[in-house]
Amino acid sequence: KNDVWVKGKSISINSKNYDCVFPFLTKNGKRLFFASNMPDGFGGFDLYYSDMEGDTAWGKPVNLGKDINSELDEMYPYIDSDTLYFSSKGNKGFGGADIFKSAITKNSFSNPQNLGKPYNSSKDDFSFIINNEDRFGYFSSNREGSHGYDNIYEFNIPEHPDTIRGFAINKITEDPIEGLLVTLHELDSKGVPTLVKEFSMNNDGKVELILKKHVEYLVTFF
């Protein structure tokens, strides 16, 4: 207030009986995401949100549900546009805590997708934030090769994050392979594939795939 910090006040979601940690406030200031080990969760720390009611009051915390939360810890929520990023020790990953993302539709969240390598490792990876406008981001990790315990890492976003480009060559002659059959399948939440595209490479061996956001794909070459 007037360029001076004022004394903070505890908000209504807090309690002496459990922890509320890793807060993230949406841009409009109306929804607060956080992690908590309050009773009646799915185990460990779960992710919750609370909506502002009026000008200063916060509503009853809402658990993000079993699609997001596991029997272990979910932490460090971060919202970018229509995507939730968070760290989880209970969802399937590479070991330790991994970074996941989930598409947001109103008040529902899609099944989490592991961000994969190089963001995740066999150690703890967490506290992911991203700036799509300036095309960079940060996360923390205690992965092998770091100096100390937890380190901060920076990454750059590729120019076309939803486009895959490549080419097929003969390993011995290094000549392009023409006529290679390429299939593209979408995977549903249970990993069941549905064919969405099939084509043959031309004589230069090049391939380009433009993919939708928040969808897991299987690509095969024959």
mmCIF file of C-alpha atoms in Angstrom:
data_model
loop_
_atom_site.group_PDB
_atom_site.id
_atom_site.type_symbol
_atom_site.label_atom_id
_atom_site.label_comp_id
_atom_site.label_asym_id
_atom_site.label_seq_id
_atom_site.Cartn_x
_atom_site.Cartn_y
_atom_site.Cartn_z
ATOM 1 C CA LYS A 1 0.000 0.000 0.000
ATOM 2 C CA ASN A 2 1.556 3.308 -1.157
ATOM 3 C CA ASP A 3 4.772 1.393 -2.000
ATOM 4 C CA VAL A 4 5.025 0.036 1.564
ATOM 5 C CA TRP A 5 4.378 -3.548 2.677
ATOM 6 C CA VAL A 6 1.522 -3.841 5.177
ATOM 7 C CA LYS A 7 1.051 -6.605 7.738
ATOM 8 C CA GLY A 8 -0.378 -9.772 6.207
ATOM 9 C CA LYS A 9 -3.636 -11.387 7.318
ATOM 10 C CA SER A 10 -4.406 -15.084 7.427
ATOM 11 C CA ILE A 11 -7.227 -16.026 5.031
ATOM 12 C CA SER A 12 -10.174 -18.251 5.898
ATOM 13 C CA ILE A 13 -8.907 -21.446 4.211
ATOM 14 C CA ASN A 14 -6.063 -21.750 6.747
ATOM 15 C CA SER A 15 -6.196 -23.946 9.833
ATOM 16 C CA LYS A 16 -3.980 -24.987 12.745
ATOM 17 C CA ASN A 17 -4.887 -28.605 11.947
ATOM 18 C CA TYR A 18 -3.418 -28.848 8.424
ATOM 19 C CA ASP A 19 -1.148 -27.038 5.963
ATOM 20 C CA CYS A 20 -2.058 -24.853 2.978
ATOM 21 C CA VAL A 21 0.985 -24.288 0.754
ATOM 22 C CA PHE A 22 2.231 -23.374 -2.747
ATOM 23 C CA PRO A 23 -0.457 -20.750 -3.559
ATOM 24 C CA PHE A 24 -1.130 -19.585 -7.121
ATOM 25 C CA LEU A 25 -3.551 -16.719 -7.785
ATOM 26 C CA THR A 26 -5.158 -16.426 -11.239
ATOM 27 C CA LYS A 27 -4.646 -13.222 -13.215
ATOM 28 C CA ASN A 28 -8.093 -11.850 -12.368
ATOM 29 C CA GLY A 29 -7.447 -12.456 -8.648
ATOM 30 C CA LYS A 30 -10.671 -14.443 -8.286
ATOM 31 C CA ARG A 31 -9.407 -18.020 -7.907
ATOM 32 C CA LEU A 32 -6.658 -19.307 -5.613
ATOM 33 C CA PHE A 33 -5.035 -22.681 -6.308
ATOM 34 C CA PHE A 34 -2.990 -24.330 -3.555
ATOM 35 C CA ALA A 35 -1.911 -27.659 -2.060
ATOM 36 C CA SER A 36 -3.140 -28.956 1.281
ATOM 37 C CA ASN A 37 -3.138 -32.056 3.470
ATOM 38 C CA MET A 38 -6.553 -31.183 4.923
ATOM 39 C CA PRO A 39 -8.818 -34.124 5.852
ATOM 40 C CA ASP A 40 -10.933 -36.042 3.315
ATOM 41 C CA GLY A 41 -8.372 -35.758 0.503
ATOM 42 C CA PHE A 42 -6.954 -38.621 -1.564
ATOM 43 C CA GLY A 43 -3.712 -38.847 0.434
ATOM 44 C CA GLY A 44 -0.690 -36.693 1.177
ATOM 45 C CA PHE A 45 -1.031 -33.182 -0.268
ATOM 46 C CA ASP A 46 -3.879 -32.627 -2.765
ATOM 47 C CA LEU A 47 -4.518 -29.694 -5.080
ATOM 48 C CA TYR A 48 -7.488 -27.420 -4.298
ATOM 49 C CA TYR A 49 -8.948 -24.137 -5.448
ATOM 50 C CA SER A 50 -10.959 -21.493 -3.625
ATOM 51 C CA ASP A 51 -12.998 -18.753 -5.309
ATOM 52 C CA MET A 52 -13.218 -15.218 -3.968
ATOM 53 C CA GLU A 53 -16.647 -14.341 -2.617
ATOM 54 C CA GLY A 54 -17.271 -10.619 -2.523
ATOM 55 C CA ASP A 55 -14.206 -8.410 -2.171
ATOM 56 C CA THR A 56 -12.172 -10.176 0.512
ATOM 57 C CA ALA A 57 -13.708 -13.518 1.534
ATOM 58 C CA TRP A 58 -12.586 -16.881 0.139
ATOM 59 C CA GLY A 59 -15.026 -19.728 -0.454
ATOM 60 C CA LYS A 60 -14.856 -23.332 0.678
ATOM 61 C CA PRO A 61 -11.864 -25.156 -0.880
ATOM 62 C CA VAL A 62 -12.698 -27.490 -3.775
ATOM 63 C CA ASN A 63 -10.579 -30.602 -4.326
ATOM 64 C CA LEU A 64 -9.455 -30.951 -7.962
ATOM 65 C CA GLY A 65 -10.538 -34.588 -7.891
ATOM 66 C CA LYS A 66 -9.105 -38.063 -8.349
ATOM 67 C CA ASP A 67 -8.024 -37.474 -11.953
ATOM 68 C CA ILE A 68 -5.460 -34.952 -10.642
ATOM 69 C CA ASN A 69 -4.804 -36.091 -7.079
ATOM 70 C CA SER A 70 -3.288 -39.391 -5.988
ATOM 71 C CA GLU A 71 -2.544 -41.164 -2.707
ATOM 72 C CA LEU A 72 0.780 -39.291 -2.553
ATOM 73 C CA ASP A 73 1.680 -35.587 -2.902
ATOM 74 C CA GLU A 74 0.494 -33.149 -5.599
ATOM 75 C CA MET A 75 2.153 -29.736 -5.315
ATOM 76 C CA TYR A 76 3.098 -26.431 -6.986
ATOM 77 C CA PRO A 77 0.008 -25.631 -9.105
ATOM 78 C CA TYR A 78 0.554 -23.120 -11.920
ATOM 79 C CA ILE A 79 -2.044 -21.961 -14.467
ATOM 80 C CA ASP A 80 -1.173 -20.806 -17.973
ATOM 81 C CA SER A 81 -4.267 -19.902 -20.007
ATOM 82 C CA ASP A 82 -6.312 -23.146 -20.122
ATOM 83 C CA THR A 83 -3.585 -25.443 -18.779
ATOM 84 C CA LEU A 84 -2.789 -26.540 -15.231
ATOM 85 C CA TYR A 85 0.824 -27.491 -14.505
ATOM 86 C CA PHE A 86 1.743 -29.217 -11.254
ATOM 87 C CA SER A 87 4.179 -31.633 -9.652
ATOM 88 C CA SER A 88 3.140 -35.103 -8.489
ATOM 89 C CA LYS A 89 4.747 -38.003 -6.644
ATOM 90 C CA GLY A 90 1.767 -40.324 -7.160
ATOM 91 C CA ASN A 91 1.012 -40.115 -10.875
ATOM 92 C CA LYS A 92 3.067 -42.361 -13.145
ATOM 93 C CA GLY A 93 6.445 -40.831 -13.926
ATOM 94 C CA PHE A 94 10.215 -41.243 -14.083
ATOM 95 C CA GLY A 95 10.792 -41.307 -10.309
ATOM 96 C CA GLY A 96 10.549 -38.806 -7.482
ATOM 97 C CA ALA A 97 8.227 -35.893 -8.227
ATOM 98 C CA ASP A 98 7.415 -35.291 -11.920
ATOM 99 C CA ILE A 99 5.850 -32.309 -13.688
ATOM 100 C CA PHE A 100 2.442 -32.855 -15.312
ATOM 101 C CA LYS A 101 -0.075 -30.795 -17.249
ATOM 102 C CA SER A 102 -3.867 -30.946 -17.470
ATOM 103 C CA ALA A 103 -6.307 -29.123 -19.753
ATOM 104 C CA ILE A 104 -8.877 -26.951 -17.949
ATOM 105 C CA THR A 105 -12.504 -26.830 -19.127
ATOM 106 C CA LYS A 106 -14.568 -24.616 -16.833
ATOM 107 C CA ASN A 107 -14.245 -26.420 -13.468
ATOM 108 C CA SER A 108 -13.066 -29.786 -14.821
ATOM 109 C CA PHE A 109 -9.550 -31.060 -15.471
ATOM 110 C CA SER A 110 -8.381 -33.640 -18.012
ATOM 111 C CA ASN A 111 -6.253 -36.655 -17.111
ATOM 112 C CA PRO A 112 -2.711 -35.444 -16.375
ATOM 113 C CA GLN A 113 -0.006 -35.842 -19.001
ATOM 114 C CA ASN A 114 3.615 -36.246 -17.972
ATOM 115 C CA LEU A 115 5.784 -33.551 -19.596
ATOM 116 C CA GLY A 116 8.470 -36.151 -20.211
ATOM 117 C CA LYS A 117 12.167 -35.489 -20.605
ATOM 118 C CA PRO A 118 14.077 -33.174 -20.377
ATOM 119 C CA TYR A 119 11.693 -31.534 -17.882
ATOM 120 C CA ASN A 120 11.440 -34.688 -15.773
ATOM 121 C CA SER A 121 14.172 -36.938 -14.434
ATOM 122 C CA SER A 122 14.603 -39.793 -11.957
ATOM 123 C CA LYS A 123 14.819 -37.186 -9.154
ATOM 124 C CA ASP A 124 12.368 -34.479 -7.984
ATOM 125 C CA ASP A 125 11.179 -31.974 -10.632
ATOM 126 C CA PHE A 126 8.749 -29.270 -9.557
ATOM 127 C CA SER A 127 7.749 -25.578 -9.402
ATOM 128 C CA PHE A 128 7.169 -25.298 -13.170
ATOM 129 C CA ILE A 129 6.246 -21.892 -14.624
ATOM 130 C CA ILE A 130 5.976 -20.888 -18.273
ATOM 131 C CA ASN A 131 5.748 -17.644 -20.255
ATOM 132 C CA ASN A 132 4.292 -18.491 -23.668
ATOM 133 C CA GLU A 133 4.331 -14.873 -24.830
ATOM 134 C CA ASP A 134 8.105 -14.532 -24.450
ATOM 135 C CA ARG A 135 8.636 -18.282 -25.061
ATOM 136 C CA PHE A 136 10.582 -19.341 -21.981
ATOM 137 C CA GLY A 137 10.045 -20.870 -18.563
ATOM 138 C CA TYR A 138 11.599 -22.191 -15.354
ATOM 139 C CA PHE A 139 11.407 -25.221 -13.095
ATOM 140 C CA SER A 140 13.300 -26.623 -10.098
ATOM 141 C CA SER A 141 15.025 -29.982 -9.734
ATOM 142 C CA ASN A 142 17.525 -31.911 -7.628
ATOM 143 C CA ARG A 143 18.535 -34.055 -10.638
ATOM 144 C CA GLU A 144 21.972 -35.550 -11.130
ATOM 145 C CA GLY A 145 24.682 -33.073 -12.075
ATOM 146 C CA SER A 146 23.226 -30.164 -10.103
ATOM 147 C CA HIS A 147 25.365 -28.323 -7.572
ATOM 148 C CA GLY A 148 23.684 -28.379 -4.191
ATOM 149 C CA TYR A 149 20.226 -29.732 -3.426
ATOM 150 C CA ASP A 150 17.478 -27.959 -5.440
ATOM 151 C CA ASN A 151 18.464 -25.913 -8.489
ATOM 152 C CA ILE A 152 16.472 -23.643 -10.823
ATOM 153 C CA TYR A 153 16.537 -24.453 -14.547
ATOM 154 C CA GLU A 154 15.537 -22.283 -17.504
ATOM 155 C CA PHE A 155 14.179 -23.529 -20.838
ATOM 156 C CA ASN A 156 13.175 -21.983 -24.171
ATOM 157 C CA ILE A 157 9.986 -22.890 -26.033
ATOM 158 C CA PRO A 158 10.460 -24.028 -29.667
ATOM 159 C CA GLU A 159 9.088 -21.733 -32.357
ATOM 160 C CA HIS A 160 6.396 -24.261 -33.320
ATOM 161 C CA PRO A 161 5.670 -26.279 -30.165
ATOM 162 C CA ASP A 162 2.784 -28.193 -31.763
ATOM 163 C CA THR A 163 4.617 -29.154 -34.954
ATOM 164 C CA ILE A 164 6.932 -32.134 -35.424
ATOM 165 C CA ARG A 165 9.343 -32.037 -38.368
ATOM 166 C CA GLY A 166 11.821 -34.706 -39.393
ATOM 167 C CA PHE A 167 13.083 -36.870 -42.217
ATOM 168 C CA ALA A 168 13.930 -40.524 -42.788
ATOM 169 C CA ILE A 169 17.309 -41.556 -44.183
ATOM 170 C CA ASN A 170 19.090 -44.829 -44.871
ATOM 171 C CA LYS A 171 21.498 -45.402 -41.977
ATOM 172 C CA ILE A 172 24.239 -46.721 -44.278
ATOM 173 C CA THR A 173 23.914 -44.599 -47.423
ATOM 174 C CA GLU A 174 22.328 -41.560 -45.708
ATOM 175 C CA ASP A 175 19.978 -41.263 -48.708
ATOM 176 C CA PRO A 176 16.347 -40.219 -48.074
ATOM 177 C CA ILE A 177 13.852 -43.073 -47.776
ATOM 178 C CA GLU A 178 10.869 -42.500 -50.054
ATOM 179 C CA GLY A 179 7.459 -44.094 -49.829
ATOM 180 C CA LEU A 180 7.651 -44.711 -46.064
ATOM 181 C CA LEU A 181 4.136 -45.103 -44.616
ATOM 182 C CA VAL A 182 3.428 -42.750 -41.691
ATOM 183 C CA THR A 183 0.445 -43.230 -39.362
ATOM 184 C CA LEU A 184 -0.745 -40.794 -36.702
ATOM 185 C CA HIS A 185 -3.021 -41.993 -33.891
ATOM 186 C CA GLU A 186 -4.692 -40.020 -31.099
ATOM 187 C CA LEU A 187 -4.616 -41.737 -27.698
ATOM 188 C CA ASP A 188 -7.574 -41.418 -25.353
ATOM 189 C CA SER A 189 -7.339 -41.260 -21.544
ATOM 190 C CA LYS A 190 -6.943 -45.062 -21.415
ATOM 191 C CA GLY A 191 -4.222 -45.121 -24.070
ATOM 192 C CA VAL A 192 -6.487 -46.547 -26.805
ATOM 193 C CA PRO A 193 -5.341 -45.302 -30.250
ATOM 194 C CA THR A 194 -7.605 -43.894 -32.985
ATOM 195 C CA LEU A 195 -6.160 -43.401 -36.473
ATOM 196 C CA VAL A 196 -6.423 -39.737 -37.558
ATOM 197 C CA LYS A 197 -3.932 -39.536 -40.433
ATOM 198 C CA GLU A 198 -2.021 -41.841 -42.788
ATOM 199 C CA PHE A 199 0.257 -40.889 -45.673
ATOM 200 C CA SER A 200 3.410 -41.879 -47.572
ATOM 201 C CA MET A 201 6.576 -39.801 -47.571
ATOM 202 C CA ASN A 202 7.694 -38.287 -50.858
ATOM 203 C CA ASN A 203 11.151 -38.744 -52.367
ATOM 204 C CA ASP A 204 12.878 -36.261 -50.032
ATOM 205 C CA GLY A 205 11.987 -38.318 -46.947
ATOM 206 C CA LYS A 206 10.629 -35.299 -45.072
ATOM 207 C CA VAL A 207 7.651 -35.399 -42.715
ATOM 208 C CA GLU A 208 5.721 -32.650 -40.903
ATOM 209 C CA LEU A 209 2.986 -33.296 -38.337
ATOM 210 C CA ILE A 210 0.850 -30.469 -36.918
ATOM 211 C CA LEU A 211 -0.652 -31.601 -33.600
ATOM 212 C CA LYS A 212 -3.480 -30.365 -31.400
ATOM 213 C CA LYS A 213 -2.797 -29.187 -27.853
ATOM 214 C CA HIS A 214 -3.533 -31.409 -24.843
ATOM 215 C CA VAL A 215 -3.638 -34.595 -26.975
ATOM 216 C CA GLU A 216 -1.286 -37.581 -26.700
ATOM 217 C CA TYR A 217 -0.246 -39.149 -30.016
ATOM 218 C CA LEU A 218 1.298 -42.337 -31.338
ATOM 219 C CA VAL A 219 3.352 -42.015 -34.544
ATOM 220 C CA THR A 220 4.489 -45.086 -36.499
ATOM 221 C CA PHE A 221 6.627 -45.556 -39.606
ATOM 222 C CA PHE A 222 6.531 -48.592 -41.929
#
